[in-house]
Short mmCIF file of C-alpha atoms in Angstrom, two decimals:
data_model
loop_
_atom_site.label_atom_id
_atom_site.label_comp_id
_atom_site.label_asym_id
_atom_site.label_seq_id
_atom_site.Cartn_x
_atom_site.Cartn_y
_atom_site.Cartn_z
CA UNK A 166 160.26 55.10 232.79
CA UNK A 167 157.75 52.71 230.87
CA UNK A 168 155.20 54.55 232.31
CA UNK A 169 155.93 57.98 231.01
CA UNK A 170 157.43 56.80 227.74
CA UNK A 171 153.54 55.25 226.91
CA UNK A 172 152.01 58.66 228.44
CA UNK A 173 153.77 60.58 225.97
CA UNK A 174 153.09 57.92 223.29
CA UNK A 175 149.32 59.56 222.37
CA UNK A 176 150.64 63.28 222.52
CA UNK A 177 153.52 62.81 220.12
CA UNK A 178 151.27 60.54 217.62
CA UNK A 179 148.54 63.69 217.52
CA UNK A 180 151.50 65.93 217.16
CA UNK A 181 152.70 64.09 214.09
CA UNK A 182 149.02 63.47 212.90
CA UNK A 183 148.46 67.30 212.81
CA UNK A 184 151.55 68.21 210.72
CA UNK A 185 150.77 65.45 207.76
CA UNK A 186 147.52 66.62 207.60
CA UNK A 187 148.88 70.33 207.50
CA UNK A 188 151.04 69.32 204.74
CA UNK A 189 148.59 67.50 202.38
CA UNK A 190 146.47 71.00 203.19
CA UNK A 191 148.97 72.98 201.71
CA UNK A 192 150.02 70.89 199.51
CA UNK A 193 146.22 70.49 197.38
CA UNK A 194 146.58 74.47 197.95
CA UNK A 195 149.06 74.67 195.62
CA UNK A 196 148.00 72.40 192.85
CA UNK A 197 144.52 74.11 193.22
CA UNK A 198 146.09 77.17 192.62
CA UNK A 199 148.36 76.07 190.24
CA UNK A 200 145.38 74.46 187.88
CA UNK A 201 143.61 77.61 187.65
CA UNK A 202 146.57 79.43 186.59
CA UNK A 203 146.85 76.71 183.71
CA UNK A 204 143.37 76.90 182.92
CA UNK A 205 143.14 80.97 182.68
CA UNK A 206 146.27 80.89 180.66
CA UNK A 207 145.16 78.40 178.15
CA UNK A 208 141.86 80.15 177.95
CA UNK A 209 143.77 83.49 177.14
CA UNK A 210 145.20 81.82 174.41
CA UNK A 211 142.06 80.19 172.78
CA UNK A 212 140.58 83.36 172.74
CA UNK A 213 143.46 85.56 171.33
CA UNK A 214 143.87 82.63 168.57
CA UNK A 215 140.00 82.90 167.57
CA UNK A 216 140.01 86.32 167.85
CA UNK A 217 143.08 86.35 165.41
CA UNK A 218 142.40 82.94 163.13
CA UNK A 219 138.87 82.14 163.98
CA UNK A 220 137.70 85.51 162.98
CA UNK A 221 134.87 84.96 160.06
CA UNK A 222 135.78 86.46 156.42
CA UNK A 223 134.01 89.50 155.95
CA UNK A 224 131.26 89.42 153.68
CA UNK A 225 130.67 92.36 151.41
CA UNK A 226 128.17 94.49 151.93
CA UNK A 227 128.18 93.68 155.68
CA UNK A 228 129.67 97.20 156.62
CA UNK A 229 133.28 95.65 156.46
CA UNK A 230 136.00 97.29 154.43
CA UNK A 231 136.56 95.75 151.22
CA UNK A 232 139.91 95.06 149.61
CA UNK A 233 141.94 98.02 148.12
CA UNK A 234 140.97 98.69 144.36
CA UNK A 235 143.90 98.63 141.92
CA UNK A 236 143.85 101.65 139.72
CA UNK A 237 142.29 101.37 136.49
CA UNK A 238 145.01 101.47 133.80
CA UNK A 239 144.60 104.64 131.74
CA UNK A 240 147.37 104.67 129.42
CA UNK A 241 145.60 104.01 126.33
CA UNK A 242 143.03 106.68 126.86
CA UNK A 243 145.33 109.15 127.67
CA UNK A 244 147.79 108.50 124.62
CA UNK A 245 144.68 108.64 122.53
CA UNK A 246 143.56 111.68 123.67
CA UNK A 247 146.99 112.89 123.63
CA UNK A 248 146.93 112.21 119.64
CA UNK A 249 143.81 113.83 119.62
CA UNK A 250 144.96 116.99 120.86
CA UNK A 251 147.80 116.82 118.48
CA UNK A 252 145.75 116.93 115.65
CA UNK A 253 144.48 120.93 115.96
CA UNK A 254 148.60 122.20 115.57
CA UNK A 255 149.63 120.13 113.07
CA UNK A 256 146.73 120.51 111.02
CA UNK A 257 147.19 124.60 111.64
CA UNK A 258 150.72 124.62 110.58
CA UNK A 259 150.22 122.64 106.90
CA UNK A 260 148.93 125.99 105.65
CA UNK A 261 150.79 127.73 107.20
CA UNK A 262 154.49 126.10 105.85
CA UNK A 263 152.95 125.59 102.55
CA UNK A 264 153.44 129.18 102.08
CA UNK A 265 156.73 129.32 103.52
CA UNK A 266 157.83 126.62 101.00
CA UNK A 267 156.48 128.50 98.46
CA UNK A 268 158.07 131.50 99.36
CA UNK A 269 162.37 129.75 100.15
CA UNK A 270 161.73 127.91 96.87
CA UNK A 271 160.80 130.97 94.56
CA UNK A 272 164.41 131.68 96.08
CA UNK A 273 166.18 128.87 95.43
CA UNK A 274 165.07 128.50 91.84
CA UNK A 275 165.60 132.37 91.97
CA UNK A 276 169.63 131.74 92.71
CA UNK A 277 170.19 128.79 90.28
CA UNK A 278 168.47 130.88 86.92
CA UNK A 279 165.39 129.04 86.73
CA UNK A 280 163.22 132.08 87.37
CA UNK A 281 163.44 135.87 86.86
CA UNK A 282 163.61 138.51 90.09
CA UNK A 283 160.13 139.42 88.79
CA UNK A 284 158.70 135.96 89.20
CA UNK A 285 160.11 135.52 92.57
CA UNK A 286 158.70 138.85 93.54
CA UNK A 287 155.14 137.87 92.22
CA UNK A 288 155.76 134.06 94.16
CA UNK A 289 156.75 136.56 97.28
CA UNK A 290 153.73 138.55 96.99
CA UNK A 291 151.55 135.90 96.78
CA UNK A 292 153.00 133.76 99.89
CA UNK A 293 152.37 137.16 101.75
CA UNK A 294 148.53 137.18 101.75
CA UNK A 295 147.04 135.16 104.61
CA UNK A 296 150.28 134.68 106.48
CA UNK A 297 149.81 136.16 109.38
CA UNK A 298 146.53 134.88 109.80
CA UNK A 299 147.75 131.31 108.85
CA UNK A 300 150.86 132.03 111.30
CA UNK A 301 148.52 132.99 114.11
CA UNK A 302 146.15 130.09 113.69
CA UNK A 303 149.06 127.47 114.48
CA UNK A 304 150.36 130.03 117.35
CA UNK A 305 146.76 129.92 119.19
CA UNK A 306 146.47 125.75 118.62
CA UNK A 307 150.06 125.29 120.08
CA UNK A 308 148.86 127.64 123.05
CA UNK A 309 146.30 125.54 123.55
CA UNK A 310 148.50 122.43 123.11
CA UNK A 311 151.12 123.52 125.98
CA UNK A 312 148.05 124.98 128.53
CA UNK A 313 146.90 121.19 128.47
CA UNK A 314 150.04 118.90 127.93
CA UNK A 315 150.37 116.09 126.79
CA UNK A 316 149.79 113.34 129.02
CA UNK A 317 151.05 110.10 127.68
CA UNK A 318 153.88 108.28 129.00
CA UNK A 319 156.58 107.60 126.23
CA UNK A 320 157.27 103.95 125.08
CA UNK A 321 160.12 103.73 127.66
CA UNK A 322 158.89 104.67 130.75
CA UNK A 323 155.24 102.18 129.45
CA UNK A 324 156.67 99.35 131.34
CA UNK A 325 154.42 95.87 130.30
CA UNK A 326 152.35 97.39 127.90
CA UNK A 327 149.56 96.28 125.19
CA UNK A 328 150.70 96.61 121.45
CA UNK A 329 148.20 98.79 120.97
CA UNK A 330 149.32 101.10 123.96
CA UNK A 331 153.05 100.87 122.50
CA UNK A 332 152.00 102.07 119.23
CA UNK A 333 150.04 104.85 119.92
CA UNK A 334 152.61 106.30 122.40
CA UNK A 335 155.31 106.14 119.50
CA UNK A 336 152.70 107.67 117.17
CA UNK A 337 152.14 110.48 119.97
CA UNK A 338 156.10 110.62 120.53
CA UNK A 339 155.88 110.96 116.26
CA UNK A 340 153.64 113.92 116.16
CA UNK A 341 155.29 115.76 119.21
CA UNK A 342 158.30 115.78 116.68
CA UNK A 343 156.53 116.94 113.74
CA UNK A 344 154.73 120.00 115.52
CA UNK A 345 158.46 120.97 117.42
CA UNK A 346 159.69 120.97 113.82
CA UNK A 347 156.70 122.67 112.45
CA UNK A 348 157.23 125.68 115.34
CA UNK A 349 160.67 126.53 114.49
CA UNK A 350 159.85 126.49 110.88
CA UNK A 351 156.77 128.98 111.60
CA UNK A 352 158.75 130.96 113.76
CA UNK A 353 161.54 132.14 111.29
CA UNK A 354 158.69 132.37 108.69
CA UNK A 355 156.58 134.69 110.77
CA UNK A 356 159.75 136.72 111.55
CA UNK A 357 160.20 137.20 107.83
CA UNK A 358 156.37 138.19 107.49
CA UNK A 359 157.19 141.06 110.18
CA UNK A 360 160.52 141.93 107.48
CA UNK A 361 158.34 142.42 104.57
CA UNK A 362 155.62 144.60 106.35
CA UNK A 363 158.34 146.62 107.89
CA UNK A 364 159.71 146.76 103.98
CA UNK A 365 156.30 147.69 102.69
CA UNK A 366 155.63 150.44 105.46
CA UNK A 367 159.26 151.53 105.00
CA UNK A 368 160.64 151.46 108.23
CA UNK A 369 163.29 148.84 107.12
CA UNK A 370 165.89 149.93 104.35
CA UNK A 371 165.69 147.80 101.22
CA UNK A 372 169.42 146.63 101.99
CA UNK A 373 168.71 145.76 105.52
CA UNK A 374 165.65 143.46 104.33
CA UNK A 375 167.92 141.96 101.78
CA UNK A 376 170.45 141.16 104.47
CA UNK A 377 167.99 139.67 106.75
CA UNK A 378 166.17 138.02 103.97
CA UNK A 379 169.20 135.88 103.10
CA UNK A 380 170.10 134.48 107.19
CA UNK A 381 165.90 134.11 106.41
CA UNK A 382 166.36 132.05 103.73
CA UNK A 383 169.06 129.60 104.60
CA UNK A 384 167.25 129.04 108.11
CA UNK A 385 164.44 128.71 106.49
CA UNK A 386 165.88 125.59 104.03
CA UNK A 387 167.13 123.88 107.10
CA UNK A 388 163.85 124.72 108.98
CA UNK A 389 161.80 122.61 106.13
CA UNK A 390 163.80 120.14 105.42
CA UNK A 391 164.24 118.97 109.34
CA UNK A 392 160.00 119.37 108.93
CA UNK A 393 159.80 117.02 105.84
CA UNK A 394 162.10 114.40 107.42
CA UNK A 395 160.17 114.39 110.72
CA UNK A 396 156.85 114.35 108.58
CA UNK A 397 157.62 111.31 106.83
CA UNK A 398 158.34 109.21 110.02
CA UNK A 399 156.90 105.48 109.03
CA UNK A 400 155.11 105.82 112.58
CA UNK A 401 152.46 108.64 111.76
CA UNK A 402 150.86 105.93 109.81
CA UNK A 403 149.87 104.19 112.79
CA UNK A 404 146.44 105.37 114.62
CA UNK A 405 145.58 105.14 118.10
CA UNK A 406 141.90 104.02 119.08
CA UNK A 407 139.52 106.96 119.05
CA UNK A 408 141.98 109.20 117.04
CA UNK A 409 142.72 109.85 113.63
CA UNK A 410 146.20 109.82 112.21
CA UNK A 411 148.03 113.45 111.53
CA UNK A 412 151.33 114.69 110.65
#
């Protein structure tokens, strides 16, 4: 028994020997394998951080795209020019209602006895010449007007706004009213210019153009007087840079 228990003594001591060192094998396997996985990760990571943070600011003029432009603020040039524009119709219609005054007061001083028929007749004749021509110069400007627009934003949709900007848009806001007031004025005048050459030329009846004179002739107060109140609006004394004042 002794004997064969120290013959197998050697055989299991190599047996045992083999498996620890087959075990520390595998075992610096895995933390070899393990550390390189660690190390490829981390170096993933440094590079996707300098490729994110690390990245140099671009320089300009180095082919990289430079920051967005805001857009230039063009309000005050546009209200200006807006003015501007304003200027051709309501100059062209001063003529033309000056004649048109002329002409409804001959008739109210007419109805209260201050004048004859005769000198209404002679005020009537002379409010006739030029009309037309006066009535077709504003009609061509405010063509011209409404083919281009007006382009400037009214005072409440300016948002923060200069003073200067503010004041010129209510000064354009201003002369928009005078000119609307200063069209329906020339309109029933011009329709009344059409009556009397149709009176002249005798295709209208004396009676009919004395009927049509009178709804003429009360419009045709209102008409002014809405023109005179928008005309005196305290804002048309306020310019805007590069434009003179009008109404």
């Amino acid at each position: 028994m002794e004997t064969n228990v120290g013959s197998m003594a050697p055989a299991r001591l190599l047996a045992l020997t083999f498996l620890v060192g087959t075990f520390l094998g595998l075992l610096g396997v895995v933390l070899w394998v393990s550390v390189v996985d660690d190390d490829g990760g981390d170096a993933s990571l440094q590079a996707s951080s300098r490729s994110v943070a690390d990245e140099p600011e671009p320089v300009p003029g180095d082919g990289a795209a430079a920051p967005a432009q805001q857009p230039a603020d063009t309000r005050a040039a546009r209200c200006s020019e807006a003015a501007a524009a304003l200027e051709a119709p309501l100059g062209a219609a001063r003529p033309a209602l000056r004649q048109w005054d002329v002409h409804v007061d001959a008739m109210n001083k007419l109805v209260v006895g201050e004048i004859t028929l005769q000198q209404a007749t002679a005020f009537w004749n002379q409010t006739r010449l030029g009309a037309q021509r006066n009535v077709d110069r504003f009609r061509k400007t405010w063509t011209a007007l409404e083919r281009t627009g007006v382009d400037c934003p009214a005072p409440a949709l300016l948002g923060p706004a200069p003073a200067a900007v503010r004041s010129c848009s209510r000064l354009v806001g201003a002369e928009l009213g005078v000119a609307r007031t200063a069209k329906t004025s020339i309109d029933t005048w011009d329709t009344h210019v059409h009556h009397m050459d149709m009176l002249r030329m005798g295709t209208l009846s004396p009676e009919k153009a004395t009927e049509m004179w009178l709804a003429m002739w009360r419009r045709g107060v209102r008409d002014l007087d809405a023109y005179r109140t928008a005309a005196r609006n305290p804002v048309l004394e306020v310019q805007c840079p590069g434009a003179g004042s009008a109404g």
